[in-house]
Amino acid sequence: LTQDLGTLMEKENNPRDFEINGNNYALIGTNETVNHGGIVVANEQDILTLENLKAKDFNKTTGDNKAVVTNAGTVELTNVTFENNSTDINNNGTLNINEDVTFSSGIIGEGETNVNADLTLGNASISQNNLNILDEANLTANASNLSISNGINNSDTLTFTAGTNANTITGIGTTIIDGTVTNNANITNKVTVNSTKQLTNNATVE
């Protein structure tokens, strides 16, 4: 698909549940020299489900809707690959990350992100108010690429491969150090430092 989707879910008091199943095709944000805007979920009661697709080349530099998805409602992601986007998700609502999701640039905004499966961020980043790693989920990231205003609630496994952690981490899960990591915030998880790896701690680790 190489056209401006024009998808704007914005009717007040009329909740909608909208699904895009790409059948492993791609949403492409650039058509020749034209950079198109992405999908907007404008109301908190609306739900957008994206599955089985690639979203690539969304690089709009002016105006609104620069992200692949700008969300104020709820977005569900399953088997979605983001590639070469200036912003993958601008989330100011609720974002649920399910199985087989790969980010390019990552997530910005002031919403809540829930990790429900194994997720490796690579060079992508997450900037949110709240980040929850749920039971049977595993988030692997460079600690410097997470900026979470209200801290990380980890109920299963959070693995840091490098970087500096500035986020409080709470919950019943385990934080694993699998690289050279500096910690500057309180952690109430169990903390495990893998063999030959290094944690420099400047805060309280219980």
Tab-separated table of C-alpha atoms in Angstrom:
chain	number	residue	atom	x	y	z
A	1	LEU	CA	0.000	0.000	0.000
A	2	THR	CA	1.647	3.238	-1.090
A	3	GLN	CA	-1.098	5.788	-0.510
A	4	ASP	CA	-2.072	8.131	2.288
A	5	LEU	CA	-4.323	5.910	4.376
A	6	GLY	CA	-6.419	8.811	5.620
A	7	THR	CA	-7.337	6.755	8.652
A	8	LEU	CA	-8.570	9.072	11.387
A	9	MET	CA	-10.608	7.479	14.157
A	10	GLU	CA	-12.112	10.549	15.764
A	11	LYS	CA	-15.883	10.385	16.215
A	12	GLU	CA	-16.654	11.231	19.805
A	13	ASN	CA	-18.899	8.902	21.834
A	14	ASN	CA	-18.817	6.352	19.058
A	15	PRO	CA	-16.191	3.758	19.998
A	16	ARG	CA	-14.772	1.790	17.091
A	17	ASP	CA	-12.666	-1.324	16.792
A	18	PHE	CA	-10.577	-1.184	13.603
A	19	GLU	CA	-8.296	-4.000	12.393
A	20	ILE	CA	-5.640	-4.032	9.691
A	21	ASN	CA	-4.374	-7.521	8.848
A	22	GLY	CA	-1.628	-7.003	6.293
A	23	ASN	CA	-1.308	-10.664	5.285
A	24	ASN	CA	2.456	-9.983	5.343
A	25	TYR	CA	2.242	-7.039	2.929
A	26	ALA	CA	3.615	-3.564	3.754
A	27	LEU	CA	2.298	-0.125	4.586
A	28	ILE	CA	4.682	2.286	2.861
A	29	GLY	CA	4.833	5.906	3.934
A	30	THR	CA	6.739	7.273	0.916
A	31	ASN	CA	5.370	7.200	-2.628
A	32	GLU	CA	8.089	8.460	-4.968
A	33	THR	CA	8.821	11.942	-3.507
A	34	VAL	CA	5.681	12.250	-1.336
A	35	ASN	CA	5.881	11.524	2.388
A	36	HIS	CA	2.479	10.511	3.707
A	37	GLY	CA	1.147	10.738	7.234
A	38	GLY	CA	0.269	7.726	9.321
A	39	ILE	CA	-2.778	6.389	11.146
A	40	VAL	CA	-4.421	8.433	13.902
A	41	VAL	CA	-6.454	6.920	16.737
A	42	ALA	CA	-7.951	10.074	18.198
A	43	ASN	CA	-10.240	8.910	21.032
A	44	GLU	CA	-9.526	6.899	24.143
A	45	GLN	CA	-12.427	4.495	23.525
A	46	ASP	CA	-11.170	3.447	20.062
A	47	ILE	CA	-9.101	0.299	19.423
A	48	LEU	CA	-6.746	-0.268	16.484
A	49	THR	CA	-5.312	-3.735	15.839
A	50	LEU	CA	-2.335	-4.127	13.494
A	51	GLU	CA	-1.135	-7.601	12.621
A	52	ASN	CA	0.893	-9.497	10.043
A	53	LEU	CA	2.405	-6.502	8.299
A	54	LYS	CA	5.462	-4.326	7.754
A	55	ALA	CA	5.255	-0.530	8.186
A	56	LYS	CA	8.131	1.244	6.473
A	57	ASP	CA	9.471	4.563	5.156
A	58	PHE	CA	7.244	6.910	7.178
A	59	ASN	CA	9.501	9.975	7.216
A	60	LYS	CA	7.170	12.953	7.026
A	61	THR	CA	8.979	16.055	8.354
A	62	THR	CA	6.220	18.686	8.472
A	63	GLY	CA	2.656	18.843	9.779
A	64	ASP	CA	0.941	16.312	12.018
A	65	ASN	CA	0.820	12.521	12.039
A	66	LYS	CA	4.508	11.928	11.400
A	67	ALA	CA	4.446	8.548	13.146
A	68	VAL	CA	3.190	5.341	11.586
A	69	VAL	CA	0.540	5.413	14.334
A	70	THR	CA	-0.427	8.369	16.519
A	71	ASN	CA	-2.539	6.953	19.324
A	72	ALA	CA	-4.830	8.360	22.000
A	73	GLY	CA	-6.868	5.159	22.354
A	74	THR	CA	-5.660	1.553	22.384
A	75	VAL	CA	-3.337	-0.082	19.849
A	76	GLU	CA	-2.646	-3.825	19.639
A	77	LEU	CA	0.463	-5.008	17.743
A	78	THR	CA	1.034	-8.629	16.669
A	79	ASN	CA	3.609	-9.756	14.077
A	80	VAL	CA	4.431	-6.212	12.988
A	81	THR	CA	7.817	-5.044	11.698
A	82	PHE	CA	8.646	-1.331	11.623
A	83	GLU	CA	11.404	-0.331	9.219
A	84	ASN	CA	13.103	2.991	8.382
A	85	ASN	CA	10.557	5.249	10.108
A	86	SER	CA	11.320	8.558	11.795
A	87	THR	CA	8.812	7.562	14.505
A	88	ASP	CA	7.144	4.165	14.758
A	89	ILE	CA	4.504	4.921	17.403
A	90	ASN	CA	3.481	8.180	19.068
A	91	ASN	CA	1.519	6.733	21.976
A	92	ASN	CA	-0.519	8.872	24.329
A	93	GLY	CA	-3.001	6.137	25.131
A	94	THR	CA	-2.423	2.403	25.661
A	95	LEU	CA	-0.069	0.333	23.499
A	96	ASN	CA	-0.072	-3.459	23.809
A	97	ILE	CA	2.938	-5.184	22.264
A	98	ASN	CA	2.241	-8.840	21.555
A	99	GLU	CA	4.231	-11.528	19.720
A	100	ASP	CA	6.777	-10.910	16.970
A	101	VAL	CA	7.084	-7.120	16.963
A	102	THR	CA	10.240	-5.371	15.745
A	103	PHE	CA	10.780	-1.628	16.078
A	104	SER	CA	12.884	0.674	13.925
A	105	SER	CA	12.949	3.982	15.838
A	106	GLY	CA	10.625	3.093	18.698
A	107	ILE	CA	7.911	4.710	20.803
A	108	ILE	CA	7.435	8.296	21.971
A	109	GLY	CA	4.635	10.020	23.875
A	110	GLU	CA	3.090	10.183	27.329
A	111	GLY	CA	1.062	6.984	27.323
A	112	GLU	CA	1.333	3.479	28.766
A	113	THR	CA	3.081	0.617	26.985
A	114	ASN	CA	2.501	-3.035	27.938
A	115	VAL	CA	4.977	-5.689	26.825
A	116	ASN	CA	3.078	-8.985	26.594
A	117	ALA	CA	5.710	-11.149	24.867
A	118	ASP	CA	9.441	-11.280	24.164
A	119	LEU	CA	10.669	-7.976	22.741
A	120	THR	CA	14.230	-6.988	21.787
A	121	LEU	CA	14.572	-3.258	21.141
A	122	GLY	CA	17.952	-3.210	19.416
A	123	ASN	CA	18.686	0.456	18.656
A	124	ALA	CA	15.077	1.564	19.141
A	125	SER	CA	13.937	3.491	22.207
A	126	ILE	CA	10.863	3.875	24.408
A	127	SER	CA	9.825	7.186	25.970
A	128	GLN	CA	6.564	6.851	27.917
A	129	ASN	CA	4.890	7.690	31.214
A	130	ASN	CA	4.437	4.016	32.111
A	131	LEU	CA	6.053	0.778	30.939
A	132	ASN	CA	4.787	-2.614	32.119
A	133	ILE	CA	6.510	-5.923	31.444
A	134	LEU	CA	3.818	-8.489	32.067
A	135	ASP	CA	3.966	-12.107	33.203
A	136	GLU	CA	5.798	-14.393	30.735
A	137	ALA	CA	7.225	-11.404	28.853
A	138	ASN	CA	10.856	-10.393	28.381
A	139	LEU	CA	12.154	-6.979	27.341
A	140	THR	CA	15.782	-6.743	26.186
A	141	ALA	CA	17.191	-3.233	25.727
A	142	ASN	CA	20.055	-0.828	26.119
A	143	ALA	CA	19.203	0.827	29.448
A	144	SER	CA	19.900	4.276	28.003
A	145	ASN	CA	17.122	3.779	25.453
A	146	LEU	CA	14.350	3.660	28.068
A	147	SER	CA	12.929	6.901	29.453
A	148	ILE	CA	9.899	6.124	31.620
A	149	SER	CA	8.531	8.987	33.730
A	150	ASN	CA	6.719	6.855	36.313
A	151	GLY	CA	9.174	3.957	36.264
A	152	ILE	CA	9.140	0.412	34.917
A	153	ASN	CA	6.835	-2.209	36.429
A	154	ASN	CA	8.551	-5.526	35.709
A	155	SER	CA	6.563	-8.685	36.441
A	156	ASP	CA	8.837	-11.076	34.548
A	157	THR	CA	12.206	-10.344	32.877
A	158	LEU	CA	14.004	-7.137	31.949
A	159	THR	CA	17.449	-7.558	30.400
A	160	PHE	CA	19.905	-4.687	30.019
A	161	THR	CA	22.670	-5.252	27.462
A	162	ALA	CA	24.453	-1.901	27.986
A	163	GLY	CA	23.854	1.727	28.926
A	164	THR	CA	22.707	3.688	31.956
A	165	ASN	CA	19.420	3.080	33.740
A	166	ALA	CA	17.661	6.201	35.065
A	167	ASN	CA	14.267	4.556	35.665
A	168	THR	CA	12.945	3.144	38.919
A	169	ILE	CA	12.136	-0.538	38.477
A	170	THR	CA	9.478	-2.218	40.625
A	171	GLY	CA	7.512	-5.453	40.515
A	172	ILE	CA	8.033	-9.138	41.175
A	173	GLY	CA	10.264	-9.801	38.166
A	174	THR	CA	13.991	-10.085	37.575
A	175	THR	CA	16.343	-7.514	36.086
A	176	ILE	CA	19.269	-9.170	34.312
A	177	ILE	CA	22.543	-7.385	33.603
A	178	ASP	CA	24.017	-8.824	30.409
A	179	GLY	CA	26.612	-6.184	29.558
A	180	THR	CA	28.332	-3.179	31.087
A	181	VAL	CA	25.559	-1.217	32.785
A	182	THR	CA	25.362	1.742	35.166
A	183	ASN	CA	22.336	2.056	37.433
A	184	ASN	CA	21.224	5.436	38.789
A	185	ALA	CA	17.715	4.586	40.033
A	186	ASN	CA	16.192	2.378	42.720
A	187	ILE	CA	15.424	-1.233	41.773
A	188	THR	CA	13.164	-3.475	43.869
A	189	ASN	CA	13.340	-6.417	41.420
A	190	LYS	CA	15.676	-9.317	41.937
A	191	VAL	CA	18.881	-8.333	40.106
A	192	THR	CA	21.118	-10.894	38.389
A	193	VAL	CA	24.507	-9.985	36.904
A	194	ASN	CA	25.571	-12.535	34.320
A	195	SER	CA	29.071	-13.985	34.333
A	196	THR	CA	31.782	-11.573	33.055
A	197	LYS	CA	29.244	-8.684	32.924
A	198	GLN	CA	29.431	-5.547	35.056
A	199	LEU	CA	26.958	-3.441	37.036
A	200	THR	CA	28.021	-0.089	38.499
A	201	ASN	CA	25.330	0.809	41.028
A	202	ASN	CA	24.705	4.351	42.260
A	203	ALA	CA	21.296	3.776	43.849
A	204	THR	CA	19.372	1.306	46.036
A	205	VAL	CA	19.084	-2.235	44.766
A	206	GLU	CA	17.052	-4.511	47.022
